[in-house]
XYZ file of C-alpha atoms in Angstrom:
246
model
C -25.136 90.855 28.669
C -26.731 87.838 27.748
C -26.318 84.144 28.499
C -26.000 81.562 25.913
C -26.513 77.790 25.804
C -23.566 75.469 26.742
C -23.417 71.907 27.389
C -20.273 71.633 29.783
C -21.695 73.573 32.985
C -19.716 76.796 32.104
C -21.387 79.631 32.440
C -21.697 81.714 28.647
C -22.319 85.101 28.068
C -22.247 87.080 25.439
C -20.596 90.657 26.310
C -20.739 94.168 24.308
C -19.411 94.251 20.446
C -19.665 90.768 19.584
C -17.625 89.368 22.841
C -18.182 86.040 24.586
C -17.077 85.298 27.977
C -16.628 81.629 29.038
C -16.380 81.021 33.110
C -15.715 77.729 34.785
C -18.618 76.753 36.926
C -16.387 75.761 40.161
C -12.885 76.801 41.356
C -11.966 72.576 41.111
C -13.034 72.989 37.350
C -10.547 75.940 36.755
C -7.711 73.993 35.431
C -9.902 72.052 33.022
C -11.081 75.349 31.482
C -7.608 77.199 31.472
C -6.206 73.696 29.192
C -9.695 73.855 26.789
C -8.456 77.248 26.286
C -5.081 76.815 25.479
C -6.110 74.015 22.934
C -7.828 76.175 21.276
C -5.462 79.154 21.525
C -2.827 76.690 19.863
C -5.043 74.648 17.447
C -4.341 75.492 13.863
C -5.426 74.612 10.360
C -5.210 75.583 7.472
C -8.862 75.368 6.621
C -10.890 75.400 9.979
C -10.555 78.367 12.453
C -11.306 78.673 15.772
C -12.728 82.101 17.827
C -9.884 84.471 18.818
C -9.156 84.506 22.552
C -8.887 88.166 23.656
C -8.026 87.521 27.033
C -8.505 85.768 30.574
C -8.446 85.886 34.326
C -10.365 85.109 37.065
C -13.538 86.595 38.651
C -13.545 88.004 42.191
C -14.864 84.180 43.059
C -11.700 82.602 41.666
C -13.125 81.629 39.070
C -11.377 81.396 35.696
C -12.931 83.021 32.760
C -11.922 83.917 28.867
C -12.844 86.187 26.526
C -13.373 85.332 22.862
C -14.533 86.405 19.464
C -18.230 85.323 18.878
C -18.724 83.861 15.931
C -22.486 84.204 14.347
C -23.737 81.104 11.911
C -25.164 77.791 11.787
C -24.177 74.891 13.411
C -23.436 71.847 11.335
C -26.841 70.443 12.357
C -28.986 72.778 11.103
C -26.401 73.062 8.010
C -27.387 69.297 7.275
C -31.001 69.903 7.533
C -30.571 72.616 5.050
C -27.846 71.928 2.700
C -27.102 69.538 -0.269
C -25.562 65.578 1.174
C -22.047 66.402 -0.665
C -21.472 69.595 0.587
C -22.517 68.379 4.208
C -19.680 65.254 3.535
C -17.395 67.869 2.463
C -17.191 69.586 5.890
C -17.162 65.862 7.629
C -14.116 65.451 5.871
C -12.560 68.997 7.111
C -13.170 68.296 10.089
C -11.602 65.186 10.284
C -8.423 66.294 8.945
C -6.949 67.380 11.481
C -6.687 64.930 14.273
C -3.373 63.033 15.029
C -2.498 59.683 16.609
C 0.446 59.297 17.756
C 0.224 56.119 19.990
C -1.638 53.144 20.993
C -2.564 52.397 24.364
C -4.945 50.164 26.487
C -6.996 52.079 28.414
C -9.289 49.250 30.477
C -8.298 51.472 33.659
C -9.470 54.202 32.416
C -12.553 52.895 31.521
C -13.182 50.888 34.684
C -12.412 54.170 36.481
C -15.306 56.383 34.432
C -18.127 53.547 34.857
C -17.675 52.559 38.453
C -19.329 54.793 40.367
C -22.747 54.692 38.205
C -25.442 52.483 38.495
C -25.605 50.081 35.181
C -26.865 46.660 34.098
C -24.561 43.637 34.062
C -24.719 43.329 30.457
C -24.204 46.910 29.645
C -20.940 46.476 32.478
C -19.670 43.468 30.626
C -19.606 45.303 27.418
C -17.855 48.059 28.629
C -15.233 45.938 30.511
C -14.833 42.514 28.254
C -14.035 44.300 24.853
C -10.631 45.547 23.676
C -9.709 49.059 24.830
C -6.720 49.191 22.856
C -7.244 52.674 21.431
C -5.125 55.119 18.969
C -4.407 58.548 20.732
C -3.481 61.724 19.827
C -4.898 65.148 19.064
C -8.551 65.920 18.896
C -11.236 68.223 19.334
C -12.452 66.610 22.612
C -15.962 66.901 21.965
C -16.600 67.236 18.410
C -20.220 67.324 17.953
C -22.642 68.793 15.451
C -23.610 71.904 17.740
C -19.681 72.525 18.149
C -18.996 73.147 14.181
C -19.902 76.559 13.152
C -20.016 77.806 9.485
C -20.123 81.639 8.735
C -19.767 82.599 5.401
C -18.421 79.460 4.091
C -15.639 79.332 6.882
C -15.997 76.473 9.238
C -14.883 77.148 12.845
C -14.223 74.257 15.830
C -15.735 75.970 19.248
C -15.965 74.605 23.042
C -12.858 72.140 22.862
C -12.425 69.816 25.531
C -10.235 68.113 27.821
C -11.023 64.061 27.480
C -9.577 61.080 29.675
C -7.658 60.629 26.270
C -7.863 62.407 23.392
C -7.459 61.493 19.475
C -9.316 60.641 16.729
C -11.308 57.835 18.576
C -13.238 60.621 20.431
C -13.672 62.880 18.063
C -14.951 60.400 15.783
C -17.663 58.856 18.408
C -19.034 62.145 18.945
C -19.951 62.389 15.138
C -21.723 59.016 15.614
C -23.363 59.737 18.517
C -24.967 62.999 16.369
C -25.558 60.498 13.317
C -26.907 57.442 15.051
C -28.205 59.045 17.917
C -29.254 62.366 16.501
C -27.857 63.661 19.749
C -27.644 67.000 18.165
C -30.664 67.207 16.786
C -32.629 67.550 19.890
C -34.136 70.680 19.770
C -35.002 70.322 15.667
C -38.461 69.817 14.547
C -36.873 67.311 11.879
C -34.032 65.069 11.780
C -32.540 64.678 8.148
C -32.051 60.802 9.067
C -30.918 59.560 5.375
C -27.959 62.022 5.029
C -26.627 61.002 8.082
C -26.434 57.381 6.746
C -23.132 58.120 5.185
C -21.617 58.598 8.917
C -22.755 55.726 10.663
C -20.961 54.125 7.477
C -18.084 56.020 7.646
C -17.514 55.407 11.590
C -18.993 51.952 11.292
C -16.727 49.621 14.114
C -17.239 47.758 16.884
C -14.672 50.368 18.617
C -16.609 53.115 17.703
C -19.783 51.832 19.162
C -17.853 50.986 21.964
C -16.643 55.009 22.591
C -20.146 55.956 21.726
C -21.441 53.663 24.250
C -19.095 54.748 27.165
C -19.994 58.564 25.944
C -23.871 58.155 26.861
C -23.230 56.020 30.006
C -21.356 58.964 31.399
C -23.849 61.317 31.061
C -25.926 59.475 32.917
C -25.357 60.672 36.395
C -25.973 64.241 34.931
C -29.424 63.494 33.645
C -33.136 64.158 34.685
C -35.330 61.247 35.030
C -37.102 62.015 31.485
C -33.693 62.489 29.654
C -32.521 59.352 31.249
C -34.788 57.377 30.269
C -34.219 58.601 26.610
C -30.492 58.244 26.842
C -31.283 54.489 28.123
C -33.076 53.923 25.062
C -30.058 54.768 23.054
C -28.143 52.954 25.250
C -29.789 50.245 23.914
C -29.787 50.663 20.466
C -26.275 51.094 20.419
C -26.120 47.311 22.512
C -27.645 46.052 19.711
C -25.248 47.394 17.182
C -22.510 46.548 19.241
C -23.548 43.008 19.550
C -24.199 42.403 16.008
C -19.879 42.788 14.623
């Protein structure tokens, strides 16, 4: 058995012939992690796939838990570091193909709600609260960054989908941005291919995305050591000055 990196506090292991198991890390985060799997157990496309799910249950802590089908690759990070720009665009565009909106809404409340509790400048405050939250919703991925695109043998697969405050294109979108103006993904590379991801920032280039993008790295705040805060603060700030500047 061995464990393998997540972002979302689940635990992830990776069991006998090619098996992962996904557990929720508290019995309060159960019902989150039973509707991530059923989005992707009912996502389909007919380009992008997702890992089968096998089964589920619960541990003898309560804790819920699936089984899936690992899939081996790259992630579409390293894929950009490696591969030609138009063939990198090519899978943006998959990728984006498949969210829906099927409403607007204002979602101020929402926002207010997410920010409140965590410490913040004024300024930073007053450009989460001030600007329009009227937002397109829908179906999405949830968290569709970089790390969570797979491709194996020319196949692209969605992994680790998530349950959002709202969900849509918005989201998904701002996650993308947050890899190509943030390089969020990139992390853990010893180079960052900075001028191919030029054609994201242009492609999710609006105040509104900033705006999602912005909310995104104030929330992870609270979750952060003191040396990866301070680096998220610095983005924080970057993306200020974007903001300000439409």
């Amino acid at each position: 058995m061995i464990t393998l990196h997540g972002h979302s506090g689940c635990n992830i292991m990776l069991l006998h012939q090619g098996v992962v198991r996904k557990i929720s890390p508290t019995l309060n985060y159960n019902k989150r992690l039973e509707y991530q799997m059923r989005k992707q157990q009912t996502f389909s496309h007919n380009i992008l796939k997702t890992p089968q799910i096998y089964s589920w249950g619960y541990t003898t802590d309560g804790l819920f838990y699936f089984d899936m089908e690992y899939i081996p690759g790259i992630s579409l990070n390293v894929y950009f570091e490696r591969e030609r720009l138009h063939q990198c665009l090519e899978i943006i565009d998959i990728v984006t193909s498949f969210q829906t909106v099927t409403e607007q809404i204002d979602i101020t409340p929402q926002v207010i709600d997410k920010i409140q509790n965590i410490k913040l400048d004024q300024d930073i405050k007053e450009i989460l609260i001030s600007n329009n939250w009227i937002v397109d919703v829908g179906y999405g991925h949830g968290d569709l960054t970089f790390e969570n695109i797979i491709i194996n043998k020319n196949e692209i697969y969605l992994i680790d989908f998530l349950d959002s405050f709202i969900d849509g294109p918005l989201i998904d979108q701002s996650k993308l941005l947050q890899d190509a103006f943030c390089y969020w993904s990139f992390k853990n590379q010893s180079s960052i291919p900075k001028r191919k991801l030029l054609p994201i920032r242009d492609r999710f280039n609006s105040k509104q995305h900033y705006l999602m993008l912005l909310l995104h790295l104030v929330r992870t705040i609270p979750y952060s050591n003191i040396n990866k805060k301070q680096e998220i603060l610095c983005m924080i700030e970057n993306v200020k000055t974007q903001i300000n500047q439409f």
